[in-house]
Coordinates of C-alpha atoms and ligand atoms in Angstrom, one line a residue:
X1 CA 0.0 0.0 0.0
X2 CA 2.6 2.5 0.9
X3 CA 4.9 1.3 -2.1
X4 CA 1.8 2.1 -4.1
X5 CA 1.5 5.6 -2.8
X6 CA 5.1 6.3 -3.7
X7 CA 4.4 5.0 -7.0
X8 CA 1.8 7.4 -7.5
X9 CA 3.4 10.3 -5.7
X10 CA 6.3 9.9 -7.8
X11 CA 4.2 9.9 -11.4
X12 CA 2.5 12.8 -10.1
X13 CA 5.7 14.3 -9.5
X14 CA 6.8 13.3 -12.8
X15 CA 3.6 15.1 -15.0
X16 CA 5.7 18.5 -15.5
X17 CA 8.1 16.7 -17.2
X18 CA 5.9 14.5 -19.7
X19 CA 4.9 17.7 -21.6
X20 CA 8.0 18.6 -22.3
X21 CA 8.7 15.3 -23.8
X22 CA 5.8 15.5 -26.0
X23 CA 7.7 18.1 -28.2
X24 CA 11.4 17.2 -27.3
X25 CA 13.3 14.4 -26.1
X26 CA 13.8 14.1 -22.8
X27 CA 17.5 15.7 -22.7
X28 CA 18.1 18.9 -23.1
X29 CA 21.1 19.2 -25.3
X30 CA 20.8 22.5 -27.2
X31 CA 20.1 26.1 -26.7
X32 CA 19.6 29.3 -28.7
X33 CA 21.3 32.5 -27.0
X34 CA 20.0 35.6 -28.8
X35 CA 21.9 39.0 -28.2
X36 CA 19.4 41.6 -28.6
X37 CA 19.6 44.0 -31.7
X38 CA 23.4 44.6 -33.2
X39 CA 24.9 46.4 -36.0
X40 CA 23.1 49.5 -36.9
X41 CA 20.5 48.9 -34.6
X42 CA 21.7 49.5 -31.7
X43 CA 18.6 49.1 -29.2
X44 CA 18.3 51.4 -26.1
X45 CA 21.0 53.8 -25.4
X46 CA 22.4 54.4 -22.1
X47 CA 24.6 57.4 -20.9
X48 CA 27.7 55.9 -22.1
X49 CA 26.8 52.3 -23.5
X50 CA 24.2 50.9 -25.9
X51 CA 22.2 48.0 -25.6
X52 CA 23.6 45.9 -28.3
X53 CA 26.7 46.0 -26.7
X54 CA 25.6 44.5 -23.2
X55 CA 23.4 42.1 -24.5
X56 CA 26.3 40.8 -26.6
X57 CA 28.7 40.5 -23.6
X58 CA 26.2 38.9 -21.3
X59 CA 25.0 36.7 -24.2
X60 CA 28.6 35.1 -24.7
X61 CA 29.2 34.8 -21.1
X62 CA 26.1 32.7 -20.9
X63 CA 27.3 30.8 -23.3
X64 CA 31.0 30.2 -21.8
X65 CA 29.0 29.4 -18.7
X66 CA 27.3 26.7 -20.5
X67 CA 30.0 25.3 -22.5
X68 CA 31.8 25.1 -19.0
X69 CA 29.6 23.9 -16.7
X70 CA 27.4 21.8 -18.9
X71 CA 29.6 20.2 -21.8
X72 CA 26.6 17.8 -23.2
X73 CA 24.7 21.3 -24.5
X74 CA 25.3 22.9 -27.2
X75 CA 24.9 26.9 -27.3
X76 CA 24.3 28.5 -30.6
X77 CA 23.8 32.2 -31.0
X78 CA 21.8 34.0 -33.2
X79 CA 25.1 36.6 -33.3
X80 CA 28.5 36.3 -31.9
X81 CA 29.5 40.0 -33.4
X82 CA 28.0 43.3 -33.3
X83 CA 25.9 42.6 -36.7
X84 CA 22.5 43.3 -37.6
X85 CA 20.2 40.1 -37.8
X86 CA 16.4 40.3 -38.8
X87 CA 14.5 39.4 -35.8
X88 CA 12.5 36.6 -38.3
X89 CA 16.5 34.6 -38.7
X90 CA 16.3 34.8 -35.1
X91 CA 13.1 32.9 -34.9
X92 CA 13.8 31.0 -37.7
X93 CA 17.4 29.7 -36.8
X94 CA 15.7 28.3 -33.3
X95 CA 13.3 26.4 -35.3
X96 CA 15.9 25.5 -37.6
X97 CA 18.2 24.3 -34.6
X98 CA 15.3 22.1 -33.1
X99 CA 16.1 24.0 -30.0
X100 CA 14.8 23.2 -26.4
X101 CA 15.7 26.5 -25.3
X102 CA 15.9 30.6 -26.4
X103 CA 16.4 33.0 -24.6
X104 CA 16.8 36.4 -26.0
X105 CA 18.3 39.0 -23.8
X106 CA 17.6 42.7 -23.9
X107 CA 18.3 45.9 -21.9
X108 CA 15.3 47.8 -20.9
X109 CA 14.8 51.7 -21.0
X110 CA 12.8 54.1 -19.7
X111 CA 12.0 58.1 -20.0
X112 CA 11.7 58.0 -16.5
X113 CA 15.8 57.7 -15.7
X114 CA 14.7 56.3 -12.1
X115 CA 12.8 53.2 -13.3
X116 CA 15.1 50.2 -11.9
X117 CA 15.3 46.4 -12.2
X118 CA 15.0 42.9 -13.9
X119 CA 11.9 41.7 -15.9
X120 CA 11.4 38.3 -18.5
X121 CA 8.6 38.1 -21.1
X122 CA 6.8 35.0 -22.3
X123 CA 4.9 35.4 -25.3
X124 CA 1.1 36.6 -24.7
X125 CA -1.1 39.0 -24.9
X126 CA 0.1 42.4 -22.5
X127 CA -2.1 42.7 -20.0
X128 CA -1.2 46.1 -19.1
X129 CA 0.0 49.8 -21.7
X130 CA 3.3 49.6 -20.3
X131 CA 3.9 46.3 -21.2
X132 CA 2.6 46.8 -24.6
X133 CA 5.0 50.2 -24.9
X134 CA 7.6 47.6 -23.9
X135 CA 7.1 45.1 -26.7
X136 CA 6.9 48.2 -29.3
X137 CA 10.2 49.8 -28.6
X138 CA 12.0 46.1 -29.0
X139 CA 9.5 45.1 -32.2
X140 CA 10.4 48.5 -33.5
X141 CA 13.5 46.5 -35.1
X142 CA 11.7 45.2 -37.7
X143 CA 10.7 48.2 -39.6
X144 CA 13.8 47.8 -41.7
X145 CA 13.0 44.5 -42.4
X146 CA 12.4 43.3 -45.8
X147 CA 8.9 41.9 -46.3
X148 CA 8.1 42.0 -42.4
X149 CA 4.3 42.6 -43.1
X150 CA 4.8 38.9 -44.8
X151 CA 7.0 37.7 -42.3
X152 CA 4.3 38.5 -39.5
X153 CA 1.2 37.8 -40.9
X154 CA 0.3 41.0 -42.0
X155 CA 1.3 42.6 -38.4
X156 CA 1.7 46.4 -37.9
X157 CA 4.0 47.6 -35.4
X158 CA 2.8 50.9 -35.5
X159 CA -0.9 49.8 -35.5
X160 CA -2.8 51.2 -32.2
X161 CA -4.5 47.8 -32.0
X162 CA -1.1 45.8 -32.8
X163 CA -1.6 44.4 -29.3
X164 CA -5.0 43.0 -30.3
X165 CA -3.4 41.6 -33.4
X166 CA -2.1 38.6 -30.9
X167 CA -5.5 37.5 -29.7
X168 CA -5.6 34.3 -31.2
X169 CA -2.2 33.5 -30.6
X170 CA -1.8 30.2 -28.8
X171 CA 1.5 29.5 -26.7
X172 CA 2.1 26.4 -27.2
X173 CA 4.8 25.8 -24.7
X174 CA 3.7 28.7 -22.3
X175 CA 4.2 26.8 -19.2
X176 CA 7.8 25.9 -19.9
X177 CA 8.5 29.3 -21.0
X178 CA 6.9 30.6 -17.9
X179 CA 8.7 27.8 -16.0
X180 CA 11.9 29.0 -17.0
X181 CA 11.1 33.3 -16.6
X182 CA 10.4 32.5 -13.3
X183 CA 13.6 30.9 -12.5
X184 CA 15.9 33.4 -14.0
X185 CA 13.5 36.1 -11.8
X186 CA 14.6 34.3 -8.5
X187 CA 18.2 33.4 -9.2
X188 CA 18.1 37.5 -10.7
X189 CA 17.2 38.3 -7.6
X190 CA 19.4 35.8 -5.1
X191 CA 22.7 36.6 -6.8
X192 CA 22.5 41.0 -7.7
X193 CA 21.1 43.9 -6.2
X194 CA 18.3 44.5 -9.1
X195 CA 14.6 44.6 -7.9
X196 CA 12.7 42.0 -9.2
X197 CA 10.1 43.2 -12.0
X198 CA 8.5 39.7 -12.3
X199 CA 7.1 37.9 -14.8
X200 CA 5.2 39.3 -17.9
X201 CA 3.7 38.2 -21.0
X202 CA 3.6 40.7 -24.3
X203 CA 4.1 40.0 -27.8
X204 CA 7.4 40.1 -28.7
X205 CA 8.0 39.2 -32.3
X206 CA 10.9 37.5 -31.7
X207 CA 8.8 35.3 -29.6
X208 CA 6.0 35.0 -31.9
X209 CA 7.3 33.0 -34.2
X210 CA 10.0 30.7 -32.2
X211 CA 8.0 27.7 -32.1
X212 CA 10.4 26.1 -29.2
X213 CA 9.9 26.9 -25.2
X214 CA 11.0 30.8 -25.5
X215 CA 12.2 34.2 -23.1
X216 CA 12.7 37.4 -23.4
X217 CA 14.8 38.9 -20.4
X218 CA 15.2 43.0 -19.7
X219 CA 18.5 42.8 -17.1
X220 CA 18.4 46.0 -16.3
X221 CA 17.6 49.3 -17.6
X222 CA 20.5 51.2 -19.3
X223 CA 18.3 54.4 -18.9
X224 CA 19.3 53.8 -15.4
X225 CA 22.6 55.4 -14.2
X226 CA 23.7 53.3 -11.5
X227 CA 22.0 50.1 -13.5
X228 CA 24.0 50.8 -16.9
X229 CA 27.3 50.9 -14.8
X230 CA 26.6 47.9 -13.0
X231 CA 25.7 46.3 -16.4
X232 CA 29.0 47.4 -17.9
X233 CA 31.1 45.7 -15.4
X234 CA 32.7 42.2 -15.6
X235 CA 30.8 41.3 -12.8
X236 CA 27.7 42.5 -13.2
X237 CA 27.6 40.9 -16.9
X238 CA 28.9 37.6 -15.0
X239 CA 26.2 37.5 -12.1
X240 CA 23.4 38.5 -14.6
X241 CA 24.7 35.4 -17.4
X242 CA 25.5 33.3 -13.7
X243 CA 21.7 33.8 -13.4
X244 CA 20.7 32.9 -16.5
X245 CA 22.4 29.6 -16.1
X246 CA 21.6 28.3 -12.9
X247 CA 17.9 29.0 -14.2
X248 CA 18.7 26.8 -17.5
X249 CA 20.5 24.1 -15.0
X250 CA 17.1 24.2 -13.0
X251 CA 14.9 23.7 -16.0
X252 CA 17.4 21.0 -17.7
X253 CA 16.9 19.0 -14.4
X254 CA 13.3 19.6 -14.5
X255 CA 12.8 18.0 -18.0
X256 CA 15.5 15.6 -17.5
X257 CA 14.2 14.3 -14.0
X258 CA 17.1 15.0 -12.8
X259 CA 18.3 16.6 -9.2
X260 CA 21.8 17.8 -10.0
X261 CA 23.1 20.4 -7.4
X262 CA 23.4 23.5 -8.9
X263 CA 26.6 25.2 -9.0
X264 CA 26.8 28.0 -7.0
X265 CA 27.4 31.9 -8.1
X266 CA 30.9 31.4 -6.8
X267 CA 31.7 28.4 -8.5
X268 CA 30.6 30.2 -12.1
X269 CA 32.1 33.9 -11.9
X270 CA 35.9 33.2 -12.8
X271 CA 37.8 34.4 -9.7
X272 CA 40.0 36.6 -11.9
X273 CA 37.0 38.7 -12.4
X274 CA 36.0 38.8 -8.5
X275 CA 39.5 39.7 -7.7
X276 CA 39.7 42.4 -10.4
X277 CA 36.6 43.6 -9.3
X278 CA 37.9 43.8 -5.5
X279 CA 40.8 45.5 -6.6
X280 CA 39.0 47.8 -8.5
X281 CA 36.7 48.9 -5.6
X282 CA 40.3 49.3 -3.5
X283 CA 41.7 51.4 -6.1
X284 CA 38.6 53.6 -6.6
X285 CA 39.1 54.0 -2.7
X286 CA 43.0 54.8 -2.7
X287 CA 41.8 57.3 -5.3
X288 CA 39.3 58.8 -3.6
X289 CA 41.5 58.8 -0.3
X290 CA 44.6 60.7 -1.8
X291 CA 42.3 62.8 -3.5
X292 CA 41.0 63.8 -0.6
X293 CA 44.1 64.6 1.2
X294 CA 45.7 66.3 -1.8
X295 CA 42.6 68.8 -1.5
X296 CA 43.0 68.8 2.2
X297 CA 46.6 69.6 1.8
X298 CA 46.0 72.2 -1.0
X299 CA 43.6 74.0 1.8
X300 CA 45.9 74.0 4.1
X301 CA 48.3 75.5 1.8
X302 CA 46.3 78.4 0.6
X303 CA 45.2 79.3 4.7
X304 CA 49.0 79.5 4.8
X305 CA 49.5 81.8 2.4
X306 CA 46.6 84.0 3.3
X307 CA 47.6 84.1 6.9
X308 CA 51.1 85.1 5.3
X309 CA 49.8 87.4 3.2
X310 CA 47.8 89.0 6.0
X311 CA 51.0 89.4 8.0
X312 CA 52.8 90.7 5.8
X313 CA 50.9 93.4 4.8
X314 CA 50.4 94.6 8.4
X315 CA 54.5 94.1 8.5
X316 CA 54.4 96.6 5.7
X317 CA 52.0 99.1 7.3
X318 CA 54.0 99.0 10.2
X319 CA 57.2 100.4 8.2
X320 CA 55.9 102.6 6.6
X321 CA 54.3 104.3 9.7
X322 CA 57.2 103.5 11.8
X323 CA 60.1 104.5 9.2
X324 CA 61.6 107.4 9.7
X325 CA 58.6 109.1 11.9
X326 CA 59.3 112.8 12.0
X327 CA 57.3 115.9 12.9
X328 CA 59.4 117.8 10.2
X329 CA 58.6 118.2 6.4
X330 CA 60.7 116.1 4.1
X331 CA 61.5 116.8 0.1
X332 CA 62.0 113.8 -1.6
X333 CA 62.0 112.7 -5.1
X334 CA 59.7 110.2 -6.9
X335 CA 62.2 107.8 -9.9
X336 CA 59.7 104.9 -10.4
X337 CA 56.6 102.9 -9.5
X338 CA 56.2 99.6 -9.1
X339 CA 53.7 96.6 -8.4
X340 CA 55.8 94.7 -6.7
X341 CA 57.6 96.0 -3.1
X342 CA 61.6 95.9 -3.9
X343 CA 64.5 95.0 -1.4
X344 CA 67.0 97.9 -1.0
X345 CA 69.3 95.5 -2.6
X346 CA 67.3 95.8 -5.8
X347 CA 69.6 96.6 -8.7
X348 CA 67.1 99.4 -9.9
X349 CA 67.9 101.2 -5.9
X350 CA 71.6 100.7 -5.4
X351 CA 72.9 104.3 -7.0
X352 CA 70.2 106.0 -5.4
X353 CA 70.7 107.4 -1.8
X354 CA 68.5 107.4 0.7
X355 CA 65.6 105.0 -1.1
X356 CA 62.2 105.4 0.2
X357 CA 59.1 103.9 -1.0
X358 CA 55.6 104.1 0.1
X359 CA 52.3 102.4 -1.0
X360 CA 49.3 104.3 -2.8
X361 CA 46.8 102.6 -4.6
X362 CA 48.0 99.0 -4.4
X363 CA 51.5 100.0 -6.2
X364 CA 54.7 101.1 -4.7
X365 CA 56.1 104.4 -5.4
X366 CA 60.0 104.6 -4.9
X367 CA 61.4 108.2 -3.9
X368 CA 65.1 109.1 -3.2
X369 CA 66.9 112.0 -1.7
X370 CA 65.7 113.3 2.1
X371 CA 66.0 117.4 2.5
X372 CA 64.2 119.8 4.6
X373 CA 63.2 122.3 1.5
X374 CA 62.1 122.3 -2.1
X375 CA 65.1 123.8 -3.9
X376 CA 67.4 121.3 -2.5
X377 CA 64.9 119.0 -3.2
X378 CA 64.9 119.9 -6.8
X379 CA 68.4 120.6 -7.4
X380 CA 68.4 116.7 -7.0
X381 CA 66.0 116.4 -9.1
X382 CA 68.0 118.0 -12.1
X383 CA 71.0 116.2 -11.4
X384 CA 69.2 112.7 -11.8
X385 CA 67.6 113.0 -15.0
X386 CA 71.6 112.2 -16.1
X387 CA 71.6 108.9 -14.4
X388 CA 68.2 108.4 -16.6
X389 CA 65.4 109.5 -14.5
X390 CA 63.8 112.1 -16.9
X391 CA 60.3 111.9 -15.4
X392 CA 61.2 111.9 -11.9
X393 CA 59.8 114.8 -10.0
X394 CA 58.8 116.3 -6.0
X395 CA 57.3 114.8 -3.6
X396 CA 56.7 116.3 -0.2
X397 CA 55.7 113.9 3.4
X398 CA 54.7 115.0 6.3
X399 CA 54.3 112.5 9.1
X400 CA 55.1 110.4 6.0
X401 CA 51.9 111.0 4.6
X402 CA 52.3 112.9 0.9
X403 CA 51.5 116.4 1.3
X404 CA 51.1 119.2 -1.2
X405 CA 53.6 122.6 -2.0
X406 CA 51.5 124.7 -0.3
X407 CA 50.7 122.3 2.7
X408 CA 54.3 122.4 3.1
X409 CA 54.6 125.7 3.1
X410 CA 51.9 126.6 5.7
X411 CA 53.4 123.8 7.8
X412 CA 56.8 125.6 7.7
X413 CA 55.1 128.9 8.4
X414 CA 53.5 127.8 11.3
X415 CA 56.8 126.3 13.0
X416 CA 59.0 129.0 12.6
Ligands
LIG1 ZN1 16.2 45.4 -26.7

């Protein structure tokens, strides 16, 4: 009695897998990897990436994964270079293949740049606008397509009702299909940081007509900032592909009746990449360290300098106010101006006697000769223009403060 219960409990547990083998053999030994878009279609673009590209490196990943890890299935791709192919040869070359699997894998893109995370399509009817705005942008493809109005029965991407247009269409292997989105959903979310978007049906075209168990997977949106760089890294590429193939090992051992251990994340992102990736974190932190100190030391620097600056100036005031303080008027003569404050040593002040300078309107004015009247004063004057100083004239201080001739004179007046 009990053996009989196991009996049954196992062929109930086996019913999944009989539908599978209605259409296919019971091993799963081949597999269709399509890398969305290519060549001069380019797909979504991102800040600094496009679509095509991403899809391409993930896409061959995947496939190294599989070549690796599971040696008795065989990968094809739709492309292996950045080429254009018409989304029909996609459909067409898994037919062609017999395959038991495709899986075509897209970035998504939204105009809203926050709109985040992982979603996979099954063919169907979109139950919701977005979901039909979805299938549009990626069907958009085929508008360059020779004969695609053939090639789809007549379909019209650009048709309000293209949505509609799908009505009738039966999935034929809609649970497998489903079976499968919802494993690369879970293992999406189990191995990155991306929010999980679920599960969706709308008609894709490159769906439509691949008549073998078919996805269509959005890792990401490019449109994104923080999603597109993830999806531009080694690792990120490796965890997303990583995904896709512990979802494919899941399904194989499914149909197969199988109950192989998966291997893990760490076992299928080559540790070259997670070391690279460590190191590039440190380094991005040793940059961002030094930077930091260079602009703490460049701070510090400029304080100096100010505080310097300050000191010096007040150093400057000082001299002038302290230099030479007299009650008396003194007749000097003005040679030069200058921006910059000279030492006495300056080769431009060593003929001159008794150099004095004094600042007036942010330059330095540069007299020479000290007597107690004009006519001395000027006599000075005349005998310099010799040594060059044509333009030099007067200048009269008192309390070393300039003064004018008839200041001068009243000052004198008053003291004698
Ligand atoms: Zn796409």
């Amino acid at each position: 009695m009990k053996k009989l219960l196991i009996l049954l409990l196992l062929s109930i547990n086996t019913l999944p897998y009989t539908i599978a083998q209605q259409t296919n053999s019971s091993r799963f030994s081949k597999i269709v990897i399509d890398p969305g878009h290519g060549g001069d279609k380019p797909g979504a673009k991102g800040k600094r990436s496009l679509e095509k590209d991403i899809n391409l490196a993930v896409s061959l990943k995947l496939g190294e994964l599989i070549n690796n890890h599971l040696p008795g299935v065989k990968v094809v791709f739709t492309r292996t270079k950045d080429v254009d192919v018409d989304l029909i040869n996609r459909s067409r070359l898994a037919n062609r293949e017999k395959a038991d699997l495709f899986i075509s894998i897209h970035c998504n893109a939204a105009p809203n740049r926050t709109a985040y995370g992982t979603e996979t399509f099954v063919m169907g009817l979109a139950k919701s606008q977005a979901n039909i705005e979805a299938a549009k942008k990626e069907n958009a493809d085929i508008l360059t397509e020779a004969n695609y109005a053939e090639n789809y029965d007549g379909f019209d991407p650009n048709s309000p009702e293209s949505n509609i247009f799908f009505a009738l269409y039966q999935n034929a292997y809609l649970e497998q299909s489903l079976s499968l989105a919802d494993k690369m959903q879970k293992h999406y979310t189990a191995n990155t940081k991306l929010y999980d978007r679920g599960v969706k049906q709308a008609p894709y075209l490159v769906l439509y007509k691949t008549s073998v168990p078919a996805v269509l997977t959005e890792i990401g949106f490019i449109s994104n900032e923080r999603e597109e760089k993830y999806l531009n890294t080694e690792k990120g590429q490796y965890e997303i592909a990583a995904s896709i193939f512990q979802a494919i090992f899941n399904y194989k051992n499914r149909i197969e009746g199988k109950r192989i251990a998966t291997p893990s994340i760490s076992e299928l992102i080559p540790q070259k990449v997670i070391r690279e990736e460590q190191e590039r974190i440190k380094r991005e932190e040793e940059e961002r360290r030094i930077k930091e100190e260079q602009d703490r030391i460049a701070f510090e620097k400029q304080k100096e300098i100010e505080a310097q600056q300050q000191g010096k100036e007040a150093k400057e005031k000082d001299s002038i106010e302290t230099e030479e303080e007299t009650n008396g008027v003194v007749y000097r003569v003005q040679v030069f101006v200058d921006k910059a404050k000279l030492s006495k040593e300056d080769s431009r002040l060593k003929d001159l006697e008794d150099v004095w300078m004094y600042k007036d309107d942010k330059m330095w004015k540069y007299t020479t000769g000290n007597y107690n009247n004009f006519n001395q004063a000027n006599e000075y004057r005349i005998s310099l223009k010799d040594k060059g100083y044509k333009d030099a004239f007067v200048v009269i201080f008192h309390k070393n403060k300039r003064i004018s001739l008839e200041r001068a004179k009243e000052l004198e007046k008053n003291n004698n």
